[in-house]
JSON list of C-alpha atoms in Angstrom, two decimals:
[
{"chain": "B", "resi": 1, "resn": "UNK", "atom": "CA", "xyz": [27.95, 66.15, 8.55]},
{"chain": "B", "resi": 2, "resn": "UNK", "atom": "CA", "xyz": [25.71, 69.13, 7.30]},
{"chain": "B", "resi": 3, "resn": "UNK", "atom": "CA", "xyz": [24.88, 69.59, 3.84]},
{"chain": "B", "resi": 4, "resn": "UNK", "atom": "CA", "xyz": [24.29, 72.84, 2.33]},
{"chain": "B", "resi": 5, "resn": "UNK", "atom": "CA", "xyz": [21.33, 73.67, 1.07]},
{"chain": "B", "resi": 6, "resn": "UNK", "atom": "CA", "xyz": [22.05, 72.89, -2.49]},
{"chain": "B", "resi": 7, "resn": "UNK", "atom": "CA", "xyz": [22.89, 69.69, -1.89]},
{"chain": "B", "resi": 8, "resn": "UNK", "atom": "CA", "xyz": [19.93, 69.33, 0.32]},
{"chain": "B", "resi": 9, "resn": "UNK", "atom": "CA", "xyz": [17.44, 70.66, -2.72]},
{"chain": "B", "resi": 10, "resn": "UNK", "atom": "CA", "xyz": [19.78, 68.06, -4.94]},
{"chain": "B", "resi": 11, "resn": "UNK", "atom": "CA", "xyz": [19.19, 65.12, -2.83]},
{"chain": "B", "resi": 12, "resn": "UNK", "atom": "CA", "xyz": [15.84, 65.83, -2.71]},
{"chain": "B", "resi": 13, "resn": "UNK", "atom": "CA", "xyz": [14.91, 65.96, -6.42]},
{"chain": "B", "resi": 14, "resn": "UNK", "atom": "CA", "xyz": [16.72, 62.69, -7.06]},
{"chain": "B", "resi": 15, "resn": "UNK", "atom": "CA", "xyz": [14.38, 60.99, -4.13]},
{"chain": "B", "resi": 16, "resn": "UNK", "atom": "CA", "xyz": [11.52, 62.63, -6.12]},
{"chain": "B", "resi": 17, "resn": "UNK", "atom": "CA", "xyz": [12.12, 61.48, -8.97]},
{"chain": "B", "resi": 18, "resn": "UNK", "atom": "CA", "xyz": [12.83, 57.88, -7.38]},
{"chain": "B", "resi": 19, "resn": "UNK", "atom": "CA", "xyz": [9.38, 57.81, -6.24]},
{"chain": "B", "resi": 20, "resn": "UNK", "atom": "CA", "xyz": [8.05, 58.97, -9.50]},
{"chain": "B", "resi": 21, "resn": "UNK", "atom": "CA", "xyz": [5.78, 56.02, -10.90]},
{"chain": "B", "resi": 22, "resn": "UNK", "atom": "CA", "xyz": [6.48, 55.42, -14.72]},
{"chain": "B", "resi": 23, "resn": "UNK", "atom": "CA", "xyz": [4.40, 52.94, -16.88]},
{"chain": "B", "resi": 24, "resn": "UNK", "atom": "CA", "xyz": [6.31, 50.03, -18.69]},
{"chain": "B", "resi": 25, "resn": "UNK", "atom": "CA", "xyz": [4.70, 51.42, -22.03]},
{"chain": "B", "resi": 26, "resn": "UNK", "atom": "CA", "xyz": [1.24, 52.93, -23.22]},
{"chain": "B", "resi": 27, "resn": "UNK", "atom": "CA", "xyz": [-1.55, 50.91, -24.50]},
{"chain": "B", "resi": 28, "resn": "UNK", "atom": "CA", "xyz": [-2.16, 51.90, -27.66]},
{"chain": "B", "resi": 29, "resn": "UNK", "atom": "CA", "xyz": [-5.94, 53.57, -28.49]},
{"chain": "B", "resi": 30, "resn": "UNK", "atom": "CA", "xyz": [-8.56, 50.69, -28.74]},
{"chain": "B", "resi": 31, "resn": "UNK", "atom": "CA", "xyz": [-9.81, 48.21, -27.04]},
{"chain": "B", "resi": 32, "resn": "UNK", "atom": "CA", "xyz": [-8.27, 44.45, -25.56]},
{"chain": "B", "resi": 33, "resn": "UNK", "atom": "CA", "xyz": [-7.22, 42.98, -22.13]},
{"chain": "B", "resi": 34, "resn": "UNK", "atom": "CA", "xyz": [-4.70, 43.11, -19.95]},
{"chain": "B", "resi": 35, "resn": "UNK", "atom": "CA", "xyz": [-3.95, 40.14, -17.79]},
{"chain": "B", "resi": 36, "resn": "UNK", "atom": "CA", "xyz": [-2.51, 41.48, -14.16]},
{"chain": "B", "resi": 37, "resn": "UNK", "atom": "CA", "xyz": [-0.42, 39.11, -11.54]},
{"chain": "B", "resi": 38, "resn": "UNK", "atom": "CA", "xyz": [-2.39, 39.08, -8.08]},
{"chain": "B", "resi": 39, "resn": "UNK", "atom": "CA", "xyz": [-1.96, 36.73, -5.31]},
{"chain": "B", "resi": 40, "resn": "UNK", "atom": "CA", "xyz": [-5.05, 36.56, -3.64]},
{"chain": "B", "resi": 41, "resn": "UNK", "atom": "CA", "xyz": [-7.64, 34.22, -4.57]},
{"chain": "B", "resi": 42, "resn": "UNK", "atom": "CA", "xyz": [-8.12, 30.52, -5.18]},
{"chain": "B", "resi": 43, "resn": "UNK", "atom": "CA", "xyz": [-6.00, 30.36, -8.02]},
{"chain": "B", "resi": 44, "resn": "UNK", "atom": "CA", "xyz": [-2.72, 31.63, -9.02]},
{"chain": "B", "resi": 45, "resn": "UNK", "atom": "CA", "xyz": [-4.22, 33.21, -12.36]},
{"chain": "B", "resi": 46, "resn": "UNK", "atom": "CA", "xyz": [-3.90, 36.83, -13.07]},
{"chain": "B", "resi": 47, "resn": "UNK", "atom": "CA", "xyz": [-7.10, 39.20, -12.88]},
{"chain": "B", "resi": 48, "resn": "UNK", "atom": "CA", "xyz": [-8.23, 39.90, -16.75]},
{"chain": "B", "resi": 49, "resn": "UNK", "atom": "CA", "xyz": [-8.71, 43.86, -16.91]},
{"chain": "B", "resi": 50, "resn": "UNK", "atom": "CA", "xyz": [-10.58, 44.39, -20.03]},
{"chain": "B", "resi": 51, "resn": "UNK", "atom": "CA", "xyz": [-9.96, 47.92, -21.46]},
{"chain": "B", "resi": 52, "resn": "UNK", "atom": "CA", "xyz": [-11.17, 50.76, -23.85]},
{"chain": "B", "resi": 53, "resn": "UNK", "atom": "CA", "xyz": [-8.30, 53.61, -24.96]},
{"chain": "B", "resi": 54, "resn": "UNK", "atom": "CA", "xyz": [-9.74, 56.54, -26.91]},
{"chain": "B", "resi": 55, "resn": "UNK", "atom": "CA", "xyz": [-7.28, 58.27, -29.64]},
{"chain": "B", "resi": 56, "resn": "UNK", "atom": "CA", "xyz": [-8.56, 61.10, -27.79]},
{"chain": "B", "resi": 57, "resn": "UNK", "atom": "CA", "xyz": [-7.80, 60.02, -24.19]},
{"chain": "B", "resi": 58, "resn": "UNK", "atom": "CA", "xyz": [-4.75, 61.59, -22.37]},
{"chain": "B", "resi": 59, "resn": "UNK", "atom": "CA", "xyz": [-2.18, 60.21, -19.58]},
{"chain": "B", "resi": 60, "resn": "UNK", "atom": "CA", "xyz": [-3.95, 62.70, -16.90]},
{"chain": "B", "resi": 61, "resn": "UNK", "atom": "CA", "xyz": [-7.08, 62.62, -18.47]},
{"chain": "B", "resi": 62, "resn": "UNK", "atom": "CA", "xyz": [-10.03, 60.37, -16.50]},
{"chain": "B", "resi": 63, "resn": "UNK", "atom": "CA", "xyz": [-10.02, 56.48, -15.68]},
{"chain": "B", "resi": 64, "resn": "UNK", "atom": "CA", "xyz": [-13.47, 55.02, -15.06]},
{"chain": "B", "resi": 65, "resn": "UNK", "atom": "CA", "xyz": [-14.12, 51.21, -13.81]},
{"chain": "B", "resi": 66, "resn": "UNK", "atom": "CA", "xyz": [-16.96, 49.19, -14.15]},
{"chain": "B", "resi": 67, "resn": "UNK", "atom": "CA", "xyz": [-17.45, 46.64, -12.69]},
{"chain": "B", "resi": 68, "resn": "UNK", "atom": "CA", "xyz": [-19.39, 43.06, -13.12]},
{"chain": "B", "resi": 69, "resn": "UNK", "atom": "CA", "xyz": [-22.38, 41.99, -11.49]},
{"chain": "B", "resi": 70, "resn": "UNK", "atom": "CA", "xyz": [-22.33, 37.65, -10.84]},
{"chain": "B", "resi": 71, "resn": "UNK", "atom": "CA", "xyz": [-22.46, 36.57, -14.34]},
{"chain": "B", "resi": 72, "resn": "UNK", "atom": "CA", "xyz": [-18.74, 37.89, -14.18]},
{"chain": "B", "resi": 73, "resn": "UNK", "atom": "CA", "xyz": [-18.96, 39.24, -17.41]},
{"chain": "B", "resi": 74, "resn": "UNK", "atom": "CA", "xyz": [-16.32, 42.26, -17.55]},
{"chain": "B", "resi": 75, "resn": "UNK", "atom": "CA", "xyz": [-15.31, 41.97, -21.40]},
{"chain": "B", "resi": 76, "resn": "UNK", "atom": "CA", "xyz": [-19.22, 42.66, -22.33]},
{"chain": "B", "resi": 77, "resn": "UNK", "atom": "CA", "xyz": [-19.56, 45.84, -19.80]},
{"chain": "B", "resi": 78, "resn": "UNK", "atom": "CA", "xyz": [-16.26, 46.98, -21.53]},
{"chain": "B", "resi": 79, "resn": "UNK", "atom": "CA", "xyz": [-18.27, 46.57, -25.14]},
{"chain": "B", "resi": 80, "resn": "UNK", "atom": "CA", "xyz": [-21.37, 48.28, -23.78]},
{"chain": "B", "resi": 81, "resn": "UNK", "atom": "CA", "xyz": [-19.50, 51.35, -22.44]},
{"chain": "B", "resi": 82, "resn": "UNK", "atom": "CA", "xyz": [-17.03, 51.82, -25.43]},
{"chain": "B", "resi": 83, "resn": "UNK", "atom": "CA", "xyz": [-19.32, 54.31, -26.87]},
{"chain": "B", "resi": 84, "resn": "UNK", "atom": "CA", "xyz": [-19.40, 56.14, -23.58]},
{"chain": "B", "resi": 85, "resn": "UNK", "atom": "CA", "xyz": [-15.45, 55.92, -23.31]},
{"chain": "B", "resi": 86, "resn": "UNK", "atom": "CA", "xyz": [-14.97, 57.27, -26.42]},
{"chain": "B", "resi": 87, "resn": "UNK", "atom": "CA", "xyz": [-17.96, 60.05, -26.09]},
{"chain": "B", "resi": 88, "resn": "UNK", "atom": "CA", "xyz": [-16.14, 61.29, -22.68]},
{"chain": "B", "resi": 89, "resn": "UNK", "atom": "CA", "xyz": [-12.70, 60.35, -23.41]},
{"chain": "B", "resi": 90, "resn": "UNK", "atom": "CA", "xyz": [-11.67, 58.35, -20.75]},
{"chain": "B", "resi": 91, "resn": "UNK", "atom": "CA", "xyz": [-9.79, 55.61, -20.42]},
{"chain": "B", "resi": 92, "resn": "UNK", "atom": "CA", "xyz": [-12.06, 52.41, -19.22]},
{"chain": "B", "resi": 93, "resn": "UNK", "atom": "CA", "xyz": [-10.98, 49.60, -17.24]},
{"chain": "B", "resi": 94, "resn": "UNK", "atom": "CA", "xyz": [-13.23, 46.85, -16.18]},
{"chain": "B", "resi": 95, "resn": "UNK", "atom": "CA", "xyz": [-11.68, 43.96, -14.30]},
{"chain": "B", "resi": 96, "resn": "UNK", "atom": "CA", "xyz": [-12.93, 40.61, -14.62]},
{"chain": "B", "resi": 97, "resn": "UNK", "atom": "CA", "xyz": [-13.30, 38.45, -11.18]},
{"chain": "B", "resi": 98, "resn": "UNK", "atom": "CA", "xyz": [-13.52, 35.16, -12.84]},
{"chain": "B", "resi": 99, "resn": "UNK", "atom": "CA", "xyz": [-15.63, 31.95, -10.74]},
{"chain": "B", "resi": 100, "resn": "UNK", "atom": "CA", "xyz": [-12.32, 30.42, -10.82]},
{"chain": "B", "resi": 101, "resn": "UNK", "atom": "CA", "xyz": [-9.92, 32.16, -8.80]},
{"chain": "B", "resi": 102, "resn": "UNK", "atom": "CA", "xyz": [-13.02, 34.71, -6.93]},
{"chain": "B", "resi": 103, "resn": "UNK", "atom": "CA", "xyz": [-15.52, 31.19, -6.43]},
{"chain": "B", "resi": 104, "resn": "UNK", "atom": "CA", "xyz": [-18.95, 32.42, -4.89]},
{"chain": "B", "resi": 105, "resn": "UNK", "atom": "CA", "xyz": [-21.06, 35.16, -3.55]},
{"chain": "B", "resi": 106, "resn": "UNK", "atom": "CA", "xyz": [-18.46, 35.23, -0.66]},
{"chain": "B", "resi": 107, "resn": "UNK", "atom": "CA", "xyz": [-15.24, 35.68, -2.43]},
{"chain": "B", "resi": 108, "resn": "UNK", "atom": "CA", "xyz": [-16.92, 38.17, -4.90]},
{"chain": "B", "resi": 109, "resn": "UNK", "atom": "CA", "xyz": [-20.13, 39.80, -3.80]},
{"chain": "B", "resi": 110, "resn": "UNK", "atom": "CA", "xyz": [-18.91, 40.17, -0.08]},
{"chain": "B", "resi": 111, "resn": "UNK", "atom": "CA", "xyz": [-15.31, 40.85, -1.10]},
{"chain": "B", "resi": 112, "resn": "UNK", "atom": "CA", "xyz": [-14.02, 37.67, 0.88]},
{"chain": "B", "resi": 113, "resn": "UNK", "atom": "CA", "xyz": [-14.52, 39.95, 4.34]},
{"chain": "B", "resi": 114, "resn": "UNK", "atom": "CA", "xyz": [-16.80, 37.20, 5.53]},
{"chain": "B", "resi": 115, "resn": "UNK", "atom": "CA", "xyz": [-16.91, 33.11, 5.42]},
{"chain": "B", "resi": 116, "resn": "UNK", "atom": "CA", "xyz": [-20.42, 31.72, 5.67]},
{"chain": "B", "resi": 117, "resn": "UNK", "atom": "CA", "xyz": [-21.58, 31.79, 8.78]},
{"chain": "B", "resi": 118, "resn": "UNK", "atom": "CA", "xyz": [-20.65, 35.79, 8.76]},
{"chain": "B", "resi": 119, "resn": "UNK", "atom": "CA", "xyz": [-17.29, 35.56, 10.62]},
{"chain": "B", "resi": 120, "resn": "UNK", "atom": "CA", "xyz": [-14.58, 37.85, 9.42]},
{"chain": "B", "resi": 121, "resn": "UNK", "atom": "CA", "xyz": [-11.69, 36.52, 7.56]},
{"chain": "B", "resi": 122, "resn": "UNK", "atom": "CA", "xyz": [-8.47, 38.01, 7.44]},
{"chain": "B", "resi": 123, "resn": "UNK", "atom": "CA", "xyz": [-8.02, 41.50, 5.79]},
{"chain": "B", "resi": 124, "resn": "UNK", "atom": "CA", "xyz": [-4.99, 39.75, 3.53]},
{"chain": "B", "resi": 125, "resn": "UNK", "atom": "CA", "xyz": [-7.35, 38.18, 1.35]},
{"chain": "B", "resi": 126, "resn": "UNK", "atom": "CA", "xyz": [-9.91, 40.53, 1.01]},
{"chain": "B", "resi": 127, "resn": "UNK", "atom": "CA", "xyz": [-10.94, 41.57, -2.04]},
{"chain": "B", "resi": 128, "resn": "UNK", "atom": "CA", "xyz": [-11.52, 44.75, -1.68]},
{"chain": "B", "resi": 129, "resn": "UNK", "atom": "CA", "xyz": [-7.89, 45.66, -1.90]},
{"chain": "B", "resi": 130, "resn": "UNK", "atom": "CA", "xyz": [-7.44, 43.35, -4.84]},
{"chain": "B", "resi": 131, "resn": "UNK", "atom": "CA", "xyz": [-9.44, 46.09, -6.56]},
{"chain": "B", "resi": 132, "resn": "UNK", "atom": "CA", "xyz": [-7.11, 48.62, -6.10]},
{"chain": "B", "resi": 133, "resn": "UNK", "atom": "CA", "xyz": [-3.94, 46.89, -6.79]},
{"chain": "B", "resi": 134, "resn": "UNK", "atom": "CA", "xyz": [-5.60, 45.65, -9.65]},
{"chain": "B", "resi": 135, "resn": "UNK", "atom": "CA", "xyz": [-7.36, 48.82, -11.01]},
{"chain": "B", "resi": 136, "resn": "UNK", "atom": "CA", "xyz": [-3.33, 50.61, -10.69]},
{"chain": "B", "resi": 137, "resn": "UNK", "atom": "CA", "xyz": [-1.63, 48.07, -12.39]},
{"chain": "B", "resi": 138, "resn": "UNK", "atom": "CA", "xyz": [-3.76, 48.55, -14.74]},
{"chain": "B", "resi": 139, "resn": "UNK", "atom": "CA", "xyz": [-3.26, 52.24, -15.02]},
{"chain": "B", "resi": 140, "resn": "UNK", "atom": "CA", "xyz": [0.12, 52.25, -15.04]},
{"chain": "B", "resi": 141, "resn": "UNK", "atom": "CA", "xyz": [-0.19, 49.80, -17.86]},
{"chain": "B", "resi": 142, "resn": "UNK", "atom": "CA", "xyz": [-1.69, 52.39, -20.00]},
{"chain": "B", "resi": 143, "resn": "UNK", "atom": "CA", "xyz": [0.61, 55.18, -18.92]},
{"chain": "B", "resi": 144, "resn": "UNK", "atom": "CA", "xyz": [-2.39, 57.27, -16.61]},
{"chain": "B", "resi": 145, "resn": "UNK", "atom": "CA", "xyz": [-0.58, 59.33, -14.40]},
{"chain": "B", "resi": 146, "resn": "UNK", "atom": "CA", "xyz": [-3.44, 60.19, -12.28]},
{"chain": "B", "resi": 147, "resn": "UNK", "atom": "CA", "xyz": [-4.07, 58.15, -8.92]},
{"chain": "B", "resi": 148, "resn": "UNK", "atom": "CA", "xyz": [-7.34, 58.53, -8.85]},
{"chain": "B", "resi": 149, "resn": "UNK", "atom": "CA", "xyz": [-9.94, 56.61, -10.59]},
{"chain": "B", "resi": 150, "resn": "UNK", "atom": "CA", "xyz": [-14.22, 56.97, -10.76]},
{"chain": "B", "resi": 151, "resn": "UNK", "atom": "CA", "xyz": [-16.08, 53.54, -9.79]},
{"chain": "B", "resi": 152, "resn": "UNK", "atom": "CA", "xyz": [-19.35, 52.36, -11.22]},
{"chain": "B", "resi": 153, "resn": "UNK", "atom": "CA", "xyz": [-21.59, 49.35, -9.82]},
{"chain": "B", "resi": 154, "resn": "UNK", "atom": "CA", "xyz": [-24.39, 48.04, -9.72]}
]
């Protein structure tokens, strides 16, 4: 069966819109956490995502992440980069790999790619992708409906 091309345009716009992501709600401007479900780790608890929201910042306007060094202390690089948030009017997320379910240098520092002795682990537990599913849960938490997102470590 051939459809015309209305239909085809129809169909088309309806599978759009399908694929469309939309955010459960919109933080509201300030600052708090947000506590996001990931499997990977040593513990079944969710990955704390400490956040800034200007007034000023805007669904497609900029996310930045920072992230921790060791001490694993997320909710004070979110307090020292409010200003900076608010200044540039982005949104700032900075997840929080706690010693609990992330134990180590391993599981943190060399994103669980590694054990020990240097041999490579399996890419399911990696961390590095826990920092992207983590980073757009996050987003879509606070309604960003950019993709994209800028990265600073240290």
């Amino acid at each position: 069966m051939s459809l015309g091309p209305t239909r085809r345009l129809l169909l088309g716009g309806v599978a759009g819109l399908a694929a469309a992501p939309t955010p459960a709600r919109a933080l509201a401007p300030g600052s708090g956490r947000i506590d996001v479900p990931e499997e990977v780790g040593a513990t079944a608890d969710p990955v704390p995502v400490w956040f800034h929201r200007p007034a000023e910042w805007r669904p497609e306007g900029r996310v930045v992440v920072v992230m921790h060094g060791q001490p694993r202390n997320a909710e004070e690089f979110r307090n020292e980069w409010r200003d900076l948030a608010e200044a540039g009017r982005f949104l700032l997320l900075a997840p929080e790999f706690t010693h609990a379910k992330f134990p180590g240098t391993q599981s943190y520092a060399f994103a669980n790619a590694v054990d020990a002795s240097g041999r490579k682990l399996p890419r399911a537990g990696w961390t590095f992708f826990v920092l992207n599913r983590v980073v757009q849960a996050a987003m879509r938490e606070a309604g960003a409906t950019r993709r994209t997102f800028s990265l600073y470590g240290h």
